XYZ file of C-alpha atoms in Angstrom:
441
model
C 104.333 160.904 8.075
C 100.843 160.616 7.517
C 99.403 164.243 7.650
C 101.814 164.450 4.511
C 100.462 161.133 3.304
C 97.011 163.111 3.705
C 98.273 166.434 1.839
C 99.596 164.799 -0.934
C 96.636 162.306 -1.938
C 94.121 165.482 -1.440
C 96.617 167.527 -3.593
C 95.782 165.028 -6.399
C 92.228 164.255 -6.146
C 91.815 167.860 -6.798
C 94.262 167.926 -9.551
C 91.938 164.993 -11.097
C 89.239 166.937 -10.251
C 90.001 169.605 -11.991
C 90.733 167.650 -15.556
C 87.595 165.987 -15.626
C 86.093 167.921 -18.109
C 82.427 168.996 -17.038
C 79.817 167.163 -19.593
C 76.631 169.117 -20.441
C 73.183 168.587 -22.080
C 71.752 171.180 -24.255
C 69.559 172.426 -21.502
C 72.227 172.952 -19.384
C 74.044 174.836 -22.078
C 71.261 177.416 -22.891
C 70.685 177.390 -19.556
C 74.019 179.128 -18.187
C 73.984 181.299 -21.195
C 70.756 182.618 -20.905
C 72.036 183.361 -16.973
C 75.530 184.450 -17.976
C 75.295 185.754 -21.397
C 76.658 189.838 -21.171
C 73.742 190.592 -24.165
C 71.260 188.991 -21.958
C 72.586 190.748 -19.077
C 72.458 193.901 -20.778
C 68.783 193.287 -21.961
C 68.580 192.744 -18.497
C 69.634 196.307 -17.107
C 67.726 198.114 -19.899
C 64.310 196.605 -18.715
C 65.819 198.041 -15.335
C 66.368 201.391 -17.213
C 62.770 201.425 -17.515
C 61.324 200.545 -14.203
C 62.975 204.351 -13.825
C 61.542 205.437 -16.359
C 58.689 204.819 -15.367
C 59.288 205.881 -11.775
C 60.603 209.063 -13.557
C 57.220 209.514 -15.667
C 54.879 208.714 -12.188
C 56.920 211.213 -10.380
C 55.773 213.675 -12.559
C 51.863 213.397 -10.874
C 54.012 214.402 -7.166
C 53.633 217.934 -5.981
C 57.562 219.456 -5.691
C 59.016 221.194 -3.247
C 61.436 224.234 -3.255
C 63.426 225.454 -0.109
C 64.675 228.854 -0.947
C 66.918 231.383 0.493
C 68.702 234.999 -0.517
C 70.760 237.688 0.898
C 71.178 241.116 -0.914
C 72.929 243.546 -0.227
C 72.815 247.415 -2.297
C 75.707 248.657 -3.261
C 73.179 251.977 -4.683
C 69.963 252.095 -3.284
C 67.403 252.793 -6.520
C 65.071 255.783 -5.694
C 61.361 255.740 -7.147
C 59.271 259.239 -7.985
C 56.520 259.831 -5.596
C 54.176 262.674 -6.184
C 55.302 265.807 -3.568
C 51.807 266.214 -2.483
C 52.268 263.182 -1.035
C 54.110 264.639 1.484
C 52.649 268.750 1.344
C 54.208 269.386 -1.437
C 53.092 270.903 -4.510
C 50.456 268.840 -5.909
C 51.493 268.304 -9.565
C 55.018 268.256 -8.473
C 57.066 264.594 -7.935
C 59.818 264.654 -5.590
C 62.881 260.979 -5.857
C 62.984 259.357 -2.535
C 64.862 256.084 -1.566
C 62.357 253.386 -0.494
C 63.947 250.064 1.475
C 66.859 249.198 3.331
C 70.399 248.290 1.939
C 70.463 244.507 2.916
C 67.458 242.022 3.313
C 67.173 238.112 4.124
C 65.003 235.463 3.008
C 64.385 232.278 3.032
C 61.549 230.751 2.292
C 59.523 227.785 1.389
C 57.681 226.961 -2.095
C 55.039 223.527 -2.954
C 53.731 223.573 -6.110
C 51.086 220.562 -7.675
C 50.212 220.090 -10.712
C 46.729 219.793 -11.538
C 46.473 219.548 -14.743
C 49.229 218.744 -17.971
C 48.703 216.632 -20.720
C 52.106 215.686 -21.054
C 52.676 214.275 -17.651
C 49.798 211.855 -18.290
C 50.520 210.639 -22.158
C 54.629 210.262 -21.218
C 53.277 207.794 -17.781
C 51.786 205.121 -20.516
C 54.658 205.571 -22.870
C 56.941 205.154 -20.033
C 55.044 201.826 -19.951
C 54.743 201.101 -23.386
C 58.918 201.353 -22.829
C 59.017 199.194 -20.236
C 57.034 196.163 -22.600
C 59.047 196.727 -25.296
C 62.197 196.343 -23.404
C 60.911 193.176 -21.910
C 60.272 191.969 -25.910
C 63.434 193.075 -26.589
C 65.074 190.747 -24.287
C 62.981 188.028 -25.304
C 64.314 188.489 -29.322
C 68.016 188.510 -27.093
C 67.287 184.889 -25.414
C 66.268 183.837 -29.165
C 68.940 184.976 -30.169
C 71.307 182.590 -27.660
C 68.715 179.658 -27.717
C 69.448 179.397 -31.689
C 73.293 180.280 -31.232
C 73.993 177.807 -28.670
C 71.357 174.833 -30.149
C 73.014 175.266 -33.374
C 76.642 174.867 -31.724
C 75.572 172.277 -29.837
C 74.396 170.194 -32.576
C 78.363 170.755 -34.376
C 79.778 169.326 -31.563
C 77.283 166.662 -31.235
C 78.176 165.489 -35.133
C 81.741 166.307 -35.111
C 81.799 163.834 -32.177
C 80.111 161.433 -34.441
C 82.150 162.137 -36.679
C 85.511 161.423 -34.972
C 84.218 158.019 -33.410
C 84.097 157.151 -36.915
C 86.758 158.192 -38.308
C 88.833 156.365 -34.831
C 87.027 153.647 -36.167
C 88.136 153.913 -39.684
C 92.088 155.139 -38.663
C 92.133 151.734 -36.192
C 91.049 149.035 -38.670
C 92.351 150.705 -41.564
C 95.705 150.370 -39.351
C 95.774 147.167 -39.044
C 95.074 145.705 -42.829
C 98.509 147.952 -42.816
C 100.356 146.280 -41.018
C 98.901 142.922 -42.317
C 99.827 143.921 -46.196
C 103.447 145.193 -45.301
C 103.737 142.105 -43.950
C 102.849 140.353 -46.599
C 104.319 143.478 -49.486
C 107.908 142.117 -47.568
C 107.095 138.542 -49.213
C 106.600 140.002 -51.836
C 102.516 138.639 -52.088
C 100.746 142.330 -52.995
C 102.782 145.048 -55.279
C 104.086 148.114 -53.054
C 101.985 150.667 -55.286
C 99.466 148.996 -52.815
C 100.814 149.290 -49.934
C 101.519 152.775 -50.504
C 97.727 153.404 -51.220
C 96.884 151.708 -48.331
C 99.160 154.336 -46.601
C 97.647 157.283 -48.290
C 94.786 156.305 -47.635
C 95.219 156.447 -43.819
C 97.239 159.501 -44.051
C 94.877 160.954 -45.554
C 91.972 159.834 -43.140
C 94.137 161.209 -40.066
C 94.311 164.971 -42.055
C 90.729 164.342 -42.371
C 90.897 163.524 -38.441
C 92.847 166.638 -37.018
C 90.399 169.275 -39.521
C 87.727 167.517 -37.472
C 88.646 167.805 -34.268
C 90.282 171.758 -35.040
C 86.563 172.370 -36.446
C 84.909 170.522 -32.765
C 87.860 173.355 -30.653
C 86.808 175.867 -32.747
C 82.538 175.255 -32.603
C 83.671 174.087 -28.737
C 85.049 177.940 -28.089
C 82.063 179.372 -29.341
C 80.122 177.864 -26.711
C 82.392 178.815 -24.366
C 81.722 182.205 -25.823
C 78.037 182.169 -25.566
C 77.812 180.579 -21.785
C 80.461 183.599 -21.312
C 83.083 180.965 -19.574
C 86.717 180.962 -19.655
C 88.129 179.288 -23.220
C 90.311 177.666 -20.642
C 87.854 175.566 -18.429
C 87.248 172.128 -19.660
C 83.532 171.503 -21.494
C 82.358 168.808 -22.971
C 78.581 168.188 -24.118
C 76.891 164.681 -23.488
C 75.698 162.128 -26.344
C 72.743 161.718 -27.486
C 70.578 160.327 -30.392
C 69.950 162.258 -33.140
C 67.292 159.996 -34.060
C 65.166 159.914 -30.964
C 65.096 163.334 -31.188
C 63.168 164.775 -34.613
C 60.338 166.426 -33.923
C 57.172 166.916 -36.071
C 56.566 170.467 -36.119
C 54.248 172.327 -37.301
C 53.293 176.043 -38.790
C 52.794 178.736 -36.370
C 50.771 181.857 -35.754
C 53.235 185.107 -36.815
C 51.371 186.406 -33.692
C 53.455 185.067 -31.604
C 56.643 185.894 -32.671
C 58.956 188.595 -30.726
C 59.710 190.480 -33.416
C 55.858 191.348 -34.439
C 54.763 191.730 -31.109
C 57.778 194.242 -30.548
C 56.876 196.313 -34.207
C 53.802 196.279 -32.781
C 54.749 197.933 -29.132
C 56.959 200.180 -31.505
C 53.786 201.733 -33.458
C 52.183 202.459 -30.065
C 55.376 204.323 -28.724
C 55.060 206.523 -31.998
C 51.879 207.083 -31.532
C 52.026 208.429 -27.818
C 55.363 210.642 -28.415
C 52.896 212.265 -31.555
C 50.318 212.712 -28.786
C 52.611 214.354 -26.351
C 53.354 216.807 -29.150
C 50.026 217.698 -29.801
C 49.682 217.721 -25.690
C 51.137 220.699 -26.156
C 47.654 222.506 -27.579
C 46.085 221.715 -23.707
C 46.227 224.062 -21.441
C 48.262 223.142 -18.233
C 46.450 224.421 -14.484
C 49.065 223.531 -11.321
C 48.804 225.189 -7.308
C 50.927 227.180 -5.586
C 51.916 227.003 -1.952
C 54.211 230.035 -0.937
C 55.628 230.419 2.936
C 58.564 233.166 3.857
C 60.593 235.246 6.155
C 62.435 237.971 5.647
C 64.466 240.459 7.376
C 65.268 243.645 6.976
C 68.948 245.786 7.871
C 70.610 248.924 7.816
C 73.958 247.353 8.230
C 75.790 244.142 8.274
C 74.354 242.674 10.995
C 72.278 239.519 10.290
C 72.197 238.962 14.172
C 70.198 242.630 14.211
C 67.699 242.960 12.051
C 65.048 246.448 12.050
C 62.621 246.272 14.992
C 64.233 242.876 15.858
C 61.693 241.226 13.528
C 61.438 238.494 10.463
C 58.182 239.760 8.203
C 56.125 236.479 6.679
C 54.026 236.105 4.475
C 52.220 232.691 3.019
C 50.155 232.893 -0.302
C 48.506 229.939 -2.447
C 48.066 230.545 -5.965
C 46.478 228.923 -9.147
C 47.936 228.909 -11.927
C 46.314 228.085 -15.692
C 48.483 228.309 -18.965
C 46.744 227.840 -22.110
C 49.041 228.096 -25.188
C 47.212 230.111 -28.178
C 50.196 230.306 -31.053
C 53.367 228.924 -31.621
C 54.382 229.482 -35.052
C 53.305 226.507 -35.954
C 55.629 224.490 -34.385
C 54.118 221.642 -33.001
C 51.991 222.028 -36.017
C 54.625 220.169 -38.414
C 56.167 218.404 -35.140
C 52.979 216.575 -34.694
C 53.239 216.441 -38.898
C 56.259 214.063 -38.731
C 55.281 212.501 -36.142
C 52.287 211.192 -38.521
C 55.111 210.628 -40.722
C 56.821 208.149 -38.714
C 53.771 206.336 -37.531
C 53.053 205.639 -40.969
C 56.257 204.366 -41.472
C 56.489 202.104 -38.154
C 52.892 200.642 -39.900
C 54.604 199.959 -43.279
C 57.347 198.313 -41.488
C 55.188 196.112 -39.042
C 53.505 194.332 -42.577
C 56.012 194.274 -44.281
C 57.789 192.117 -41.028
C 54.578 190.101 -41.168
C 54.985 188.643 -44.783
C 58.677 188.286 -43.777
C 56.990 186.505 -41.222
C 54.741 184.351 -43.473
C 57.621 183.318 -45.836
C 59.727 182.614 -43.836
C 57.525 179.739 -41.842
C 56.831 179.079 -45.705
C 60.129 178.305 -46.517
C 61.624 176.400 -43.238
C 58.752 173.996 -42.860
C 59.745 172.990 -46.713
C 63.358 173.392 -45.867
C 62.064 171.134 -42.965
C 59.956 168.329 -44.752
C 63.160 167.670 -47.627
C 65.769 167.498 -45.024
C 63.545 165.406 -42.853
C 63.271 163.151 -46.690
C 67.304 164.258 -47.280
C 68.070 162.060 -43.981
C 65.909 159.275 -44.163
C 67.346 158.483 -47.640
C 70.776 159.339 -46.074
C 70.416 156.611 -43.452
C 69.231 153.964 -46.485
C 72.882 154.972 -47.955
C 74.637 154.370 -44.627
C 73.362 151.016 -43.879
C 73.963 149.945 -46.964
C 76.997 150.831 -47.713
C 78.318 150.002 -43.373
C 76.774 146.553 -44.713
C 79.648 146.942 -47.832
C 81.976 147.411 -46.071
C 81.723 144.521 -43.387
C 81.540 142.123 -46.572
C 84.201 143.441 -48.442
C 86.009 143.095 -45.418
C 85.032 139.102 -44.777
C 86.056 139.035 -48.888
C 88.789 140.317 -48.789
C 90.050 138.127 -45.781
C 88.796 134.971 -47.391
C 91.011 136.094 -50.826
C 87.632 136.628 -53.280
C 88.044 140.460 -53.516
C 90.920 143.412 -54.086
C 92.296 146.126 -51.741
C 91.489 147.652 -54.506
C 87.720 147.008 -53.561
C 87.856 147.209 -49.885
C 89.336 150.655 -50.216
C 86.743 151.343 -52.753
C 84.355 150.167 -50.128
C 85.442 152.434 -47.104
C 85.462 155.273 -48.940
C 81.480 154.447 -50.141
C 81.399 154.361 -46.089
C 82.817 157.331 -45.561
C 80.848 159.189 -48.053
C 77.394 157.642 -46.895
C 78.351 158.654 -43.078
C 79.539 162.719 -44.446
C 76.267 162.815 -46.221
C 74.600 161.691 -43.212
C 75.915 163.039 -41.017
C 75.012 166.606 -43.342
C 72.072 166.058 -43.553
C 71.295 165.071 -39.284
C 73.123 168.997 -38.922
C 71.416 169.877 -41.916
C 67.722 168.984 -40.129
C 68.281 169.839 -36.621
C 69.003 173.378 -37.850
C 65.579 173.289 -40.107
C 63.820 172.435 -36.567
C 65.902 175.594 -35.201
C 64.434 177.631 -38.099
C 60.834 176.032 -38.039
C 60.704 177.027 -34.179
C 62.631 180.754 -34.346
C 59.960 181.453 -37.385
C 57.060 180.219 -34.890
C 58.451 182.418 -32.428
C 58.680 179.113 -29.774
C 62.035 179.040 -30.017
C 62.528 181.125 -26.231
C 59.806 179.052 -24.669
C 61.925 175.917 -24.517
């Protein structure tokens, strides 16, 4: 009985533990997203792939070893004409003679080492540049993840704040409705006044449900970015928005990842052209050959002529000098030059866009910072007005219409403040991304 009771308690504890939502801070959401997001994982795989490309390019500097084997059988032996005088015949005449044997078996090993190949050297540099580009592409992917996670997190925070305020307003208005229901029954207030209270309450409930639905959508987006199941219960930790307002300044566009990535693209295009021009360079390679050959008059691999393997070994150096290719490489190089110029123009355009983005982001940030301060003052006034109106209404100094008007003013002020708040937080993100600082945080 004691053991069964312990199992029941353990099961109930497990269920209650699973039902508790996991609260995450912004830093934890970003960390989980950067670890689990599939786009980030794919970018890391791209880096792994470029590492293999570097190793592949480096292998062009290493020797190659080939093992070859061959069995050859002539159904009809070829003949050759040789001078008849060789075998005591009439000078100036030729006779047909069959040389060799119908079957041969050979095995050899060949080692080849490139001593000079300009394309191999350029290919190695290009592979290393591709490695840098992949690393920058990973940084850009991380920047996008950080931006999306942070903006989603802020939206959830604002919606949570709005929901708390709506819940408080509904609770307050429900009390007012109950009070006025009694007054209506005693014919102290009119039915139209009471109905207006019910309409306002219903509007608050509808607004609450809409805000709740929006919050659920943002939570689903956050789970998607973190690559966690949508069925998992996740909550974000509340924080003080006012305390998180930062003092930002315009940064250096040279620190932006997209600018650096485009600079690497120019390097890749330049190396691509050099690889084409490397086809004009001579290539030098060394070869070492060693092999054995067995000869047979009939099919008997173990019964060689004179029971002997004939071996041969040689060393050679090969030099290949390109002379004329029909101008193929010439026009290929011209195409590569056009691509390089386009990449240079793209870099200049990206720099202009970056300067404009930084300026626009800073102006937007300063504007939203001022709007937030104005919205906060309006909110404080609306809260004080609503508090005073409640007191005056309870003392019979103002009508229910005046109370509802002050409540509407408070809701509007609160919404304006929330909108200004989220706009400022997004403006902060835009400044950091424009400065190329987002993935560093």
